[in-house]
Coordinates of C-alpha atoms in Angstrom, one line a residue:
X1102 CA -2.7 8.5 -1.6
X1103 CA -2.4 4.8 -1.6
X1104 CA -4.4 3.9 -4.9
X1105 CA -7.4 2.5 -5.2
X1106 CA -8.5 3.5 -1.7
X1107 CA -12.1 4.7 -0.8
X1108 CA -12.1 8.6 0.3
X1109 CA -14.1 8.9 3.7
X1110 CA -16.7 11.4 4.5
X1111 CA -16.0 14.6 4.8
X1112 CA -17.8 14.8 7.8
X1113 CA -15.3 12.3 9.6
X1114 CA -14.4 8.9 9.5
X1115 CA -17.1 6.4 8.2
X1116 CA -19.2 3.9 10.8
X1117 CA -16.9 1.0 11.3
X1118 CA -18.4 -2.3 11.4
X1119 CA -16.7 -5.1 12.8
X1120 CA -13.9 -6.2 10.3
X1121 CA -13.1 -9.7 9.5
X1122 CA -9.3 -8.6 9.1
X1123 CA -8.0 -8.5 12.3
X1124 CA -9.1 -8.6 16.1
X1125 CA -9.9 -6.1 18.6
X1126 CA -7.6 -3.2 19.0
X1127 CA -6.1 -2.6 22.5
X1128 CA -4.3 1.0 23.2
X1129 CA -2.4 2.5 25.6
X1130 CA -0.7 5.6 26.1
X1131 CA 2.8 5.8 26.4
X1132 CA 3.5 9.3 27.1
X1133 CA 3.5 12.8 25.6
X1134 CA 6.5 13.4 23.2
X1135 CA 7.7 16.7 24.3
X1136 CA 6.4 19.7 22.5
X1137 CA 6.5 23.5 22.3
X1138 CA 3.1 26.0 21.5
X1139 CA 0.8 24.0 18.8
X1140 CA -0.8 20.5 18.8
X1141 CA 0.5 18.0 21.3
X1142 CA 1.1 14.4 20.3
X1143 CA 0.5 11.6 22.2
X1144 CA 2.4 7.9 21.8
X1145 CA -0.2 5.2 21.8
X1146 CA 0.8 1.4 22.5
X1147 CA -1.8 -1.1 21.2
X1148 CA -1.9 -4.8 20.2
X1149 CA -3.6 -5.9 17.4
X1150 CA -3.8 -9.2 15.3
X1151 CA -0.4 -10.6 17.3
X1152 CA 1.6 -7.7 16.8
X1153 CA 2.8 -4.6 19.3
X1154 CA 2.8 -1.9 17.7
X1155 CA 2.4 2.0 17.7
X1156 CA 0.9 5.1 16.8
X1157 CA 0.8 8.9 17.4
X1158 CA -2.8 10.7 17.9
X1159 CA -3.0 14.4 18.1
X1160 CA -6.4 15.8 19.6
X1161 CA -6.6 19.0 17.9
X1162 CA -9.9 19.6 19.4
X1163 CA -12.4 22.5 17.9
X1164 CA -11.1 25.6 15.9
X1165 CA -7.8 23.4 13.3
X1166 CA -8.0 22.7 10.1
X1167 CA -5.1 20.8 8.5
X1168 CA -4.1 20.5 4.5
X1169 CA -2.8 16.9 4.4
X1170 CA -2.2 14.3 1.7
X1171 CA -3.2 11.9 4.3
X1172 CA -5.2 8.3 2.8
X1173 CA -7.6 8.9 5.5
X1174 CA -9.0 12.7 5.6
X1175 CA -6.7 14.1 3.2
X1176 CA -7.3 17.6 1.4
X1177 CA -7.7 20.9 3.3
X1178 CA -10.4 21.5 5.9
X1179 CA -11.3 21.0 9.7
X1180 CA -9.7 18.3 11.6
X1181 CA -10.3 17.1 15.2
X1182 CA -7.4 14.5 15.2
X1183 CA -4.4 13.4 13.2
X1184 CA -3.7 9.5 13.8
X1185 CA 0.3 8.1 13.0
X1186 CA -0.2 4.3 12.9
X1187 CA 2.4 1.4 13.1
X1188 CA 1.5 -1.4 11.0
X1189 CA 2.9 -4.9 10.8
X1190 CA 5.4 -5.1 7.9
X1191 CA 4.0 -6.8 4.6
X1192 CA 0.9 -5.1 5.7
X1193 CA -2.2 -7.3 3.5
X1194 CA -4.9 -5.1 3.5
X1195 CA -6.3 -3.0 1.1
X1196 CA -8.5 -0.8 2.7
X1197 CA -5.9 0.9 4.7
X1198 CA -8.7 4.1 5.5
X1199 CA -10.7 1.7 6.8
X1200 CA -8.1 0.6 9.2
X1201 CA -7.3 3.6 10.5
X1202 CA -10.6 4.6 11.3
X1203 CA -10.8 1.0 13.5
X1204 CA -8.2 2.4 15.3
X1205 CA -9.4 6.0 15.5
X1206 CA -12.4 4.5 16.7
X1207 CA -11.0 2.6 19.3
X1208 CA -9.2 5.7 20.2
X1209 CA -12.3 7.0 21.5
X1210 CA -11.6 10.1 18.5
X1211 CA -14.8 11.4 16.9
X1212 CA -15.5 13.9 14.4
X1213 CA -13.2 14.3 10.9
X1214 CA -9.7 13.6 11.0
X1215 CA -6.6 12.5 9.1
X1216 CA -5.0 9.1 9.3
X1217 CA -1.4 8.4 8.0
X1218 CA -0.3 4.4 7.8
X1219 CA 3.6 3.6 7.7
X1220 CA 5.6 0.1 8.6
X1221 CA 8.4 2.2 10.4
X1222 CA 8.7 2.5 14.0
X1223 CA 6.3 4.9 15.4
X1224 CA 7.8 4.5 19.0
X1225 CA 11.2 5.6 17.1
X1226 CA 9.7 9.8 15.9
X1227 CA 11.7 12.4 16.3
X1228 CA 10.6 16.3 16.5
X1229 CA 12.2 19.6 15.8
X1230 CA 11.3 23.1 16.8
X1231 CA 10.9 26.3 15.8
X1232 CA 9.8 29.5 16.8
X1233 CA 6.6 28.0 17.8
X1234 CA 6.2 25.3 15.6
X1235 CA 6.7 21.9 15.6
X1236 CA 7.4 19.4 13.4
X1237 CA 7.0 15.4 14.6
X1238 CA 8.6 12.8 12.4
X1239 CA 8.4 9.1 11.4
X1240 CA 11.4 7.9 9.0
X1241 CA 11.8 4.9 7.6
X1242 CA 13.9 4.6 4.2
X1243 CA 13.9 0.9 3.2
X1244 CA 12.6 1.7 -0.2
X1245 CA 14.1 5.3 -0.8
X1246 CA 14.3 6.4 -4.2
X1247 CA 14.0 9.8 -6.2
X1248 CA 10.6 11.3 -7.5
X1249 CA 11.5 11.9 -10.7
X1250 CA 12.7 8.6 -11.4
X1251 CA 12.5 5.5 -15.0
X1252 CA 8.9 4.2 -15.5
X1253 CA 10.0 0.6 -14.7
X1254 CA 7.9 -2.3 -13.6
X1255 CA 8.3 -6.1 -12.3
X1256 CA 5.4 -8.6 -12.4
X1257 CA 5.7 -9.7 -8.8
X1258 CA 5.1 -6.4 -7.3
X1259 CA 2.5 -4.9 -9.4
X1260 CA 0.0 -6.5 -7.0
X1261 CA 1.5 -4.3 -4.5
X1262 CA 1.4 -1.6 -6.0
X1263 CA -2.4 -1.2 -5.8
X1264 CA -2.5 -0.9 -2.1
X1265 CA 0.7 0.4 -0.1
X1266 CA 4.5 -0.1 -1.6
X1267 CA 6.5 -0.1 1.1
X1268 CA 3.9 -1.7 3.3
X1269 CA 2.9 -4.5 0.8
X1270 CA 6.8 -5.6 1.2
X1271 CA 7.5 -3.6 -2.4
X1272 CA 11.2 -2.6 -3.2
X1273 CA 12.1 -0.3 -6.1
X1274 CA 13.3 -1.8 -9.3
X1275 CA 15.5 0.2 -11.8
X1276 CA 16.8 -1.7 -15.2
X1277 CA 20.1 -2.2 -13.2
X1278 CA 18.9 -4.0 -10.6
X1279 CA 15.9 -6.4 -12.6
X1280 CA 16.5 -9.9 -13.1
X1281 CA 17.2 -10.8 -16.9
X1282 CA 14.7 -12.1 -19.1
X1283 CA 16.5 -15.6 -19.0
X1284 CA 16.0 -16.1 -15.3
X1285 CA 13.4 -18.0 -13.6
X1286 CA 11.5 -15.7 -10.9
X1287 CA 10.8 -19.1 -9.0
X1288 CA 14.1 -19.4 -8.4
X1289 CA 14.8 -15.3 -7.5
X1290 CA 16.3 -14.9 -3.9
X1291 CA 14.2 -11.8 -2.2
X1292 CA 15.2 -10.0 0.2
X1293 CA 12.5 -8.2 2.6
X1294 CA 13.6 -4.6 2.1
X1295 CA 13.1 -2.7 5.8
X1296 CA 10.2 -0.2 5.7
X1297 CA 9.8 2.5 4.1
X1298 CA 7.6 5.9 4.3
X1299 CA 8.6 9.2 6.0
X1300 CA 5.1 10.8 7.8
X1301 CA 5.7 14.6 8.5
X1302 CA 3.0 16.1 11.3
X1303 CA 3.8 19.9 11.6
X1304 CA 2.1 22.1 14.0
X1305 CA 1.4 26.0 14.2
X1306 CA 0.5 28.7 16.6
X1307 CA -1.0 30.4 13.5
X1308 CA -3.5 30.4 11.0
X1309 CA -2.4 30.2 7.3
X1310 CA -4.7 30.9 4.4
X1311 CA -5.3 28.0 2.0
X1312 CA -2.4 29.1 -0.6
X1313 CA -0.1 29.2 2.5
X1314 CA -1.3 25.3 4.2
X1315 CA -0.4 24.3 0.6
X1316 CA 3.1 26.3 0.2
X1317 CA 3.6 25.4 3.8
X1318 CA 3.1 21.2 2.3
X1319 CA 6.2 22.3 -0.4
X1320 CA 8.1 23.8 2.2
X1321 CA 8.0 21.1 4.2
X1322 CA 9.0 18.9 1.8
X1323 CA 11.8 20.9 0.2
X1324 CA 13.4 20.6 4.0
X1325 CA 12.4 17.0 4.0
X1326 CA 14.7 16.8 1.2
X1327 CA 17.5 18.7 2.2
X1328 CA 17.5 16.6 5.2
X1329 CA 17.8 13.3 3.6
X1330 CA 20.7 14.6 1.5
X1331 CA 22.7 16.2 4.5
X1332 CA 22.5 12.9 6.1
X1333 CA 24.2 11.7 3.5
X1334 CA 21.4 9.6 2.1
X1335 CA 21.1 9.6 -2.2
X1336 CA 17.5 10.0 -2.8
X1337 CA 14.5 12.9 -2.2
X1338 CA 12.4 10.2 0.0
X1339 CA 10.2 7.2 -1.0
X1340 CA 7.3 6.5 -2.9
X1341 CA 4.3 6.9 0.0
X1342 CA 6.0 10.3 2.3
X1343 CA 2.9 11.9 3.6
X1344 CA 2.9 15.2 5.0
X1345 CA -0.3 16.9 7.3
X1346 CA 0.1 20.6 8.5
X1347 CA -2.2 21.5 11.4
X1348 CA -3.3 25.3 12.2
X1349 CA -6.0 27.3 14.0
X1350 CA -8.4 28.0 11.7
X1351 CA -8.1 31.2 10.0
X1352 CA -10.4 34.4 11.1
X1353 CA -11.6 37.4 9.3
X1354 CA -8.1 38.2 7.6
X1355 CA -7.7 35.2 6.0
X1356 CA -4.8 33.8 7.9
X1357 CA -0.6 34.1 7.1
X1358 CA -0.3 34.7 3.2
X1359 CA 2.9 33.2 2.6
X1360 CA 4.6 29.8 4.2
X1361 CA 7.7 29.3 1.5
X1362 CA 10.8 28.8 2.9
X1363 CA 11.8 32.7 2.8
X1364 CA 8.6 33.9 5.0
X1365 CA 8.9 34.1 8.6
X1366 CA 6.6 31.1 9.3
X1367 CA 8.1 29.6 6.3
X1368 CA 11.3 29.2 7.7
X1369 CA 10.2 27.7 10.9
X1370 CA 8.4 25.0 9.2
X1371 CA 11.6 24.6 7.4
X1372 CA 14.4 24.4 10.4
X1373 CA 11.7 22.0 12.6
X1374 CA 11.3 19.8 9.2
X1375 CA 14.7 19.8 8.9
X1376 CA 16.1 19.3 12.1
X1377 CA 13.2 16.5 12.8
X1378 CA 14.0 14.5 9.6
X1379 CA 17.9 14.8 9.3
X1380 CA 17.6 12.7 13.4
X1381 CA 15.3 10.0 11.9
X1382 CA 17.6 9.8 8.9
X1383 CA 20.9 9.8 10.4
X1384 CA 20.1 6.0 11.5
X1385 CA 18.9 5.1 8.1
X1386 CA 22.8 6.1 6.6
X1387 CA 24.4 4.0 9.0
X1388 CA 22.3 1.0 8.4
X1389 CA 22.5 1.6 4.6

């Protein structure tokens, strides 16, 4: 979750009154991404503030929940929509929930969903699938890094860091690459660093019980992992990856007990996670 942002209702998004931060949102569809059994996606083209940019809406409709680490509707329970949104790089606000449900809203989406936020190119997703399930990506890798990594810290970005890293224009610093004590920041040459945050939307034909949605969050991210490192890329992702798994809800049995990477809906996550990432990444290692 991006810190310091308010959680919204758990009965959906909150009422949005007007915002002083930007102007009226305008959306188009673009088309349908192709998809197999599950939740289909559509790509949204809107305008907003001066800038032409994109986003991904699933209408889940009745009968879905989704387990999500989403900033807007995150957790585990019924969802009618999942949003994907394009925002401009250097992204200035700090309610980013808030703007996603402005552009739910003008989406004409109602009811509780999950919102995801990235600077990479929506219109750019790829999607891999698997036995039924589907997995539909957004990569960008400007600020890629490993999780476990040095507690380090520069002044000028710990501003940043209270909203969204990559989308605040943040850049990791290790001890190698800080400036020395001696030199003036004034005088530092920055470099924009290109965006950074890898949104994972899977899909599935099933229901999973609430220790499977979560497993199914690991598995997704252990092939999310994989991925990155078969495309030759040194890290496990970047600070603000977000990952939402979609699936009817579950009926009197409680739903599929086991989504790890060795269980048959496992492994489907798995292959579409992989297969979806390792395309969006493969352009990441040639601009590195």
């Amino acid at each position: 979750m991006i810190g310091g942002a308010r959680r919204p209702r758990e009965d959906g998004p909150e009422p949005v009154p007007p915002s002083h931060q930007g102007c009226a949102i305008d959306s188009v569809r673009v088309h349908l991404p192709a998809q197999c059994a599950g939740p289909r996606a559509e790509l949204r083209d809107r305008h907003e503030d001066g800038h032409h940019l994109h986003h991904l809406v699933w209408r889940l409709g009745p009968g879905v929940r989704v387990c999500s680490s989403a900033v807007l509707g995150g957790g585990i329970g019924p969802r009618a929509w999942i949003l994907n949104a394009q925002v401009p790089g250097g992204y200035p606000r700090l309610d980013p929930d808030r703007h996603l449900a402005e552009i739910a809203a003008a989406e004409g989406l109602t009811g509780p969903g999950a919102g995801l936020m990235t600077a990479a190119e929506v219109a750019a997703y790829t999607t891999g699938h698997d036995g039924g399930v589907t997995a539909t990506v957004t990569t960008g890798l400007g600020v890629r890094g490993w999780a476990a990594a040095p507690e380090t810290a520069a002044p000028e970005f710990a501003a940043s860091r209270t909203a969204a890293p990559e989308l605040a224009a943040d850049k990791t610093v290790t001890p190698e690459t800080a400036a020395p004590e001696t030199e003036d920041p004034a005088t530092r040459i920055r470099t924009p660093p290109r965006p950074g945050t890898v949104n994972i939307v899977v899909g599935l034909p099933v229901a999973l019980s609430d220790a499977a949605l979560v497993n199914a969050v690991a598995t997704a991210t252990e092939a999310k992992v994989q991925a990155l490192l078969d495309a030759g890329l040194d890290c496990s992702g970047t600070p603000t990856d977000a990952v939402c798994i979609a699936a009817p809800e579950p009926g009197p049995d409680g739903g599929e007990p086991f989504a790890g990477p060795r269980s048959p809906w496992g492994a489907r996550i798995a292959r579409a996670v992989h297969t979806a990432v390792l395309a969006g990444a493969r352009p990441a290692r040639d601009l590195s």
